[in-house]
Amino acid sequence: PILKSYSDSIASLDKCRSYGAETIVLPHIGMLPRDFNTRYWELFEICAKEKKEFIRDLQGLDSEEILSRYIEKYWHSSKSDEQPFEAFKLNARLIIRAISQEL
């Protein structure tokens, strides 16, 4: 997730992707299958840009309304085994703030 800075997250993506690592280990997930590495970086970039566009389109709304719409779009109860809702909500607030600061 983009918790501190959108531009720093994209820079980190580019730097990490350039290493060409054989193994990628993600917090809360573990090791990715090696044949998924390229797709992982693609998905990271796609999702980051999509979230930036989504949040950009909500600028002008108050922070609670943006959070509510973010939750509506991105939260699914099936995710609760991986991440409790309160943790998702905390991360969502940080993501919204980080992206909004750069818009």
Coordinates of N, CA and C in Angstrom, one line a residue:
P1 N 0.8 -1.2 0.0 CA 0.0 0.0 0.0 C 0.9 1.3 0.0
I2 N 0.3 2.3 -0.4 CA 0.9 3.6 -0.5 C 0.6 4.3 0.8
L3 N 1.5 4.1 1.8 CA 1.2 4.6 3.1 C 1.8 6.0 3.4
K4 N 2.9 6.3 2.8 CA 3.6 7.6 3.1 C 3.6 8.5 1.9
S5 N 3.9 8.0 0.7 CA 4.0 8.9 -0.5 C 3.7 8.1 -1.7
Y6 N 2.8 8.7 -2.6 CA 2.6 8.0 -3.9 C 3.8 8.0 -4.7
S7 N 4.4 9.2 -4.9 CA 5.6 9.2 -5.7 C 6.8 8.4 -5.2
D8 N 7.0 8.3 -3.9 CA 8.0 7.4 -3.3 C 7.7 6.0 -3.6
S9 N 6.4 5.6 -3.5 CA 6.0 4.2 -3.7 C 6.2 3.8 -5.2
I10 N 6.0 4.7 -6.1 CA 6.2 4.4 -7.5 C 7.7 4.3 -7.8
A11 N 8.5 5.2 -7.2 CA 10.0 5.2 -7.3 C 10.5 3.9 -6.7
S12 N 10.0 3.4 -5.6 CA 10.4 2.2 -5.0 C 10.0 1.0 -5.9
L13 N 8.8 1.1 -6.5 CA 8.4 0.0 -7.4 C 9.4 -0.1 -8.6
D14 N 9.8 1.1 -9.2 CA 10.7 1.1 -10.3 C 12.1 0.5 -9.8
K15 N 12.5 0.9 -8.7 CA 13.8 0.4 -8.1 C 13.8 -1.1 -7.9
C16 N 12.8 -1.5 -7.2 CA 12.7 -2.9 -6.9 C 12.5 -3.8 -8.1
R17 N 11.7 -3.3 -9.1 CA 11.5 -4.1 -10.3 C 12.9 -4.2 -11.1
S18 N 13.7 -3.1 -11.0 CA 14.9 -3.1 -11.8 C 15.9 -4.1 -11.2
Y19 N 15.8 -4.5 -10.0 CA 16.7 -5.5 -9.4 C 16.6 -6.9 -10.1
G20 N 15.4 -7.2 -10.6 CA 15.2 -8.5 -11.3 C 15.3 -9.6 -10.3
A21 N 14.9 -9.4 -9.1 CA 15.0 -10.5 -8.1 C 14.3 -11.8 -8.5
E22 N 14.8 -12.9 -8.1 CA 14.2 -14.1 -8.4 C 13.1 -14.4 -7.4
T23 N 13.2 -13.9 -6.2 CA 12.2 -14.2 -5.2 C 11.7 -12.8 -4.6
I24 N 10.4 -12.7 -4.5 CA 9.8 -11.5 -3.9 C 9.0 -12.0 -2.7
V25 N 9.3 -11.4 -1.5 CA 8.7 -11.7 -0.3 C 7.9 -10.5 0.2
L26 N 6.6 -10.7 0.4 CA 5.7 -9.6 0.8 C 5.2 -9.8 2.2
P27 N 5.2 -8.7 2.9 CA 4.6 -8.8 4.3 C 3.2 -9.3 4.3
H28 N 2.8 -10.1 5.2 CA 1.5 -10.7 5.4 C 1.2 -11.7 4.3
I29 N 2.0 -11.9 3.3 CA 1.7 -12.8 2.2 C 2.7 -13.9 2.1
G30 N 4.0 -13.5 2.2 CA 5.1 -14.5 2.0 C 5.7 -14.4 0.6
M31 N 6.3 -15.5 0.2 CA 7.0 -15.6 -1.1 C 6.0 -15.7 -2.2
L32 N 6.2 -15.0 -3.3 CA 5.4 -15.1 -4.5 C 6.0 -16.2 -5.3
P33 N 5.2 -16.9 -6.1 CA 5.7 -17.8 -7.1 C 6.6 -17.1 -8.1
R34 N 7.7 -17.6 -8.4 CA 8.7 -16.9 -9.3 C 8.1 -16.5 -10.6
D35 N 7.2 -17.3 -11.1 CA 6.6 -17.0 -12.4 C 5.6 -15.9 -12.3
F36 N 5.3 -15.3 -11.1 CA 4.4 -14.2 -10.9 C 5.1 -12.9 -10.7
N37 N 6.4 -12.9 -10.6 CA 7.1 -11.6 -10.4 C 6.8 -10.5 -11.3
T38 N 6.9 -10.7 -12.6 CA 6.6 -9.7 -13.6 C 5.2 -9.2 -13.4
R39 N 4.2 -10.1 -13.3 CA 2.8 -9.7 -13.2 C 2.6 -8.9 -11.9
Y40 N 3.3 -9.3 -10.8 CA 3.1 -8.6 -9.5 C 3.5 -7.1 -9.7
W41 N 4.6 -6.8 -10.3 CA 5.0 -5.4 -10.5 C 4.0 -4.7 -11.4
E42 N 3.5 -5.4 -12.4 CA 2.5 -4.8 -13.3 C 1.3 -4.4 -12.5
L43 N 0.8 -5.4 -11.7 CA -0.4 -5.2 -10.9 C -0.2 -4.1 -9.9
F44 N 0.9 -4.0 -9.3 CA 1.2 -3.0 -8.3 C 1.0 -1.6 -8.9
E45 N 1.7 -1.4 -10.1 CA 1.6 -0.2 -10.8 C 0.2 0.2 -11.3
I46 N -0.5 -0.8 -11.8 CA -1.9 -0.6 -12.2 C -2.8 -0.2 -11.1
C47 N -2.7 -0.9 -10.0 CA -3.5 -0.6 -8.8 C -3.2 0.7 -8.2
A48 N -1.9 1.1 -8.1 CA -1.5 2.4 -7.6 C -2.1 3.5 -8.4
K49 N -2.0 3.4 -9.7 CA -2.5 4.5 -10.6 C -4.0 4.5 -10.5
E50 N -4.7 3.4 -10.4 CA -6.1 3.4 -10.3 C -6.6 4.0 -9.0
K51 N -5.9 3.7 -7.9 CA -6.3 4.4 -6.6 C -6.0 5.9 -6.7
K52 N -5.0 6.3 -7.3 CA -4.7 7.7 -7.4 C -5.8 8.4 -8.2
E53 N -6.2 7.8 -9.3 CA -7.3 8.4 -10.1 C -8.6 8.4 -9.3
F54 N -8.9 7.3 -8.6 CA -10.1 7.2 -7.8 C -10.2 8.3 -6.7
I55 N -9.1 8.5 -6.0 CA -9.0 9.5 -5.0 C -9.0 10.9 -5.6
R56 N -8.3 11.1 -6.7 CA -8.4 12.4 -7.4 C -9.8 12.8 -7.7
D57 N -10.6 11.9 -8.2 CA -11.9 12.1 -8.6 C -12.8 12.5 -7.4
L58 N -12.4 12.2 -6.2 CA -13.2 12.5 -5.0 C -12.7 13.8 -4.3
Q59 N -11.7 14.4 -4.8 CA -11.2 15.6 -4.2 C -12.4 16.6 -4.1
G60 N -12.4 17.4 -3.0 CA -13.5 18.3 -2.7 C -14.5 17.7 -1.7
L61 N -14.5 16.4 -1.6 CA -15.4 15.8 -0.5 C -14.6 15.8 0.8
D62 N -15.3 15.7 1.9 CA -14.6 15.7 3.2 C -13.9 14.3 3.3
S63 N -13.0 14.2 4.2 CA -12.2 13.0 4.4 C -13.0 11.8 4.8
E64 N -14.0 12.0 5.5 CA -14.9 10.8 5.9 C -15.7 10.3 4.8
E65 N -16.1 11.2 3.9 CA -16.9 10.7 2.7 C -15.9 10.0 1.7
I66 N -14.7 10.5 1.6 CA -13.7 9.8 0.7 C -13.4 8.5 1.3
L67 N -13.2 8.4 2.6 CA -13.0 7.1 3.3 C -14.2 6.1 3.0
S68 N -15.4 6.6 3.2 CA -16.5 5.8 3.0 C -16.6 5.2 1.6
R69 N -16.3 6.1 0.6 CA -16.4 5.6 -0.8 C -15.2 4.6 -1.1
Y70 N -14.1 4.9 -0.5 CA -12.9 4.0 -0.6 C -13.2 2.6 -0.1
I71 N -13.8 2.6 1.1 CA -14.2 1.3 1.7 C -15.2 0.6 0.8
E72 N -16.2 1.4 0.4 CA -17.2 0.8 -0.5 C -16.6 0.1 -1.7
K73 N -15.6 0.8 -2.3 CA -15.0 0.3 -3.5 C -14.0 -0.9 -3.2
Y74 N -13.2 -0.8 -2.2 CA -12.1 -1.7 -2.0 C -12.3 -2.8 -0.9
W75 N -13.2 -2.6 0.0 CA -13.3 -3.6 1.1 C -14.3 -4.7 0.7
H76 N -13.9 -5.9 0.9 CA -14.8 -7.1 0.8 C -14.6 -7.9 2.0
S77 N -15.7 -8.4 2.5 CA -15.7 -9.1 3.8 C -14.8 -10.4 3.7
S78 N -14.7 -10.9 2.5 CA -13.8 -12.0 2.2 C -12.3 -11.7 2.6
K79 N -12.0 -10.5 2.7 CA -10.6 -10.1 3.0 C -10.3 -10.2 4.5
S80 N -11.4 -10.3 5.3 CA -11.2 -10.3 6.7 C -10.3 -11.4 7.3
D81 N -10.1 -12.5 6.6 CA -9.2 -13.5 7.0 C -7.7 -13.1 6.8
E82 N -7.5 -12.2 5.8 CA -6.1 -11.7 5.6 C -5.9 -10.4 6.4
Q83 N -6.9 -9.6 6.5 CA -6.7 -8.3 7.2 C -8.0 -7.9 7.9
P84 N -7.9 -7.7 9.2 CA -9.2 -7.2 9.9 C -9.6 -5.9 9.3
F85 N -10.9 -5.7 9.4 CA -11.5 -4.4 8.8 C -10.8 -3.2 9.4
E86 N -10.6 -3.2 10.7 CA -10.0 -2.0 11.4 C -8.6 -1.7 10.8
A87 N -7.8 -2.8 10.5 CA -6.5 -2.6 9.9 C -6.6 -2.0 8.5
F88 N -7.6 -2.6 7.7 CA -7.9 -2.1 6.4 C -8.2 -0.6 6.4
K89 N -9.1 -0.2 7.4 CA -9.5 1.2 7.5 C -8.4 2.1 7.9
L90 N -7.5 1.6 8.8 CA -6.3 2.4 9.1 C -5.5 2.6 7.9
N91 N -5.2 1.6 7.2 CA -4.4 1.7 5.9 C -5.1 2.6 4.9
A92 N -6.4 2.5 4.8 CA -7.1 3.3 3.8 C -6.9 4.8 4.1
R93 N -7.0 5.1 5.4 CA -6.9 6.5 5.8 C -5.5 7.0 5.4
L94 N -4.5 6.2 5.6 CA -3.1 6.6 5.3 C -2.9 6.7 3.8
I95 N -3.5 5.8 3.0 CA -3.4 5.8 1.6 C -4.0 7.0 1.0
I96 N -5.2 7.3 1.5 CA -6.0 8.5 1.0 C -5.2 9.8 1.3
R97 N -4.6 9.9 2.5 CA -3.9 11.1 2.9 C -2.6 11.2 2.0
A98 N -1.9 10.1 1.8 CA -0.6 10.1 1.1 C -0.9 10.5 -0.4
I99 N -1.9 10.0 -1.0 CA -2.2 10.3 -2.4 C -2.8 11.8 -2.4
S100 N -3.7 12.1 -1.5 CA -4.3 13.5 -1.6 C -3.2 14.6 -1.4
Q101 N -2.2 14.3 -0.7 CA -1.1 15.3 -0.5 C -0.4 15.6 -1.8
E102 N -0.4 14.7 -2.7 CA 0.3 14.9 -3.9 C -0.6 15.4 -5.1
L103 N -1.8 15.5 -4.8 CA -2.7 15.9 -5.9 C -2.8 17.5 -6.0

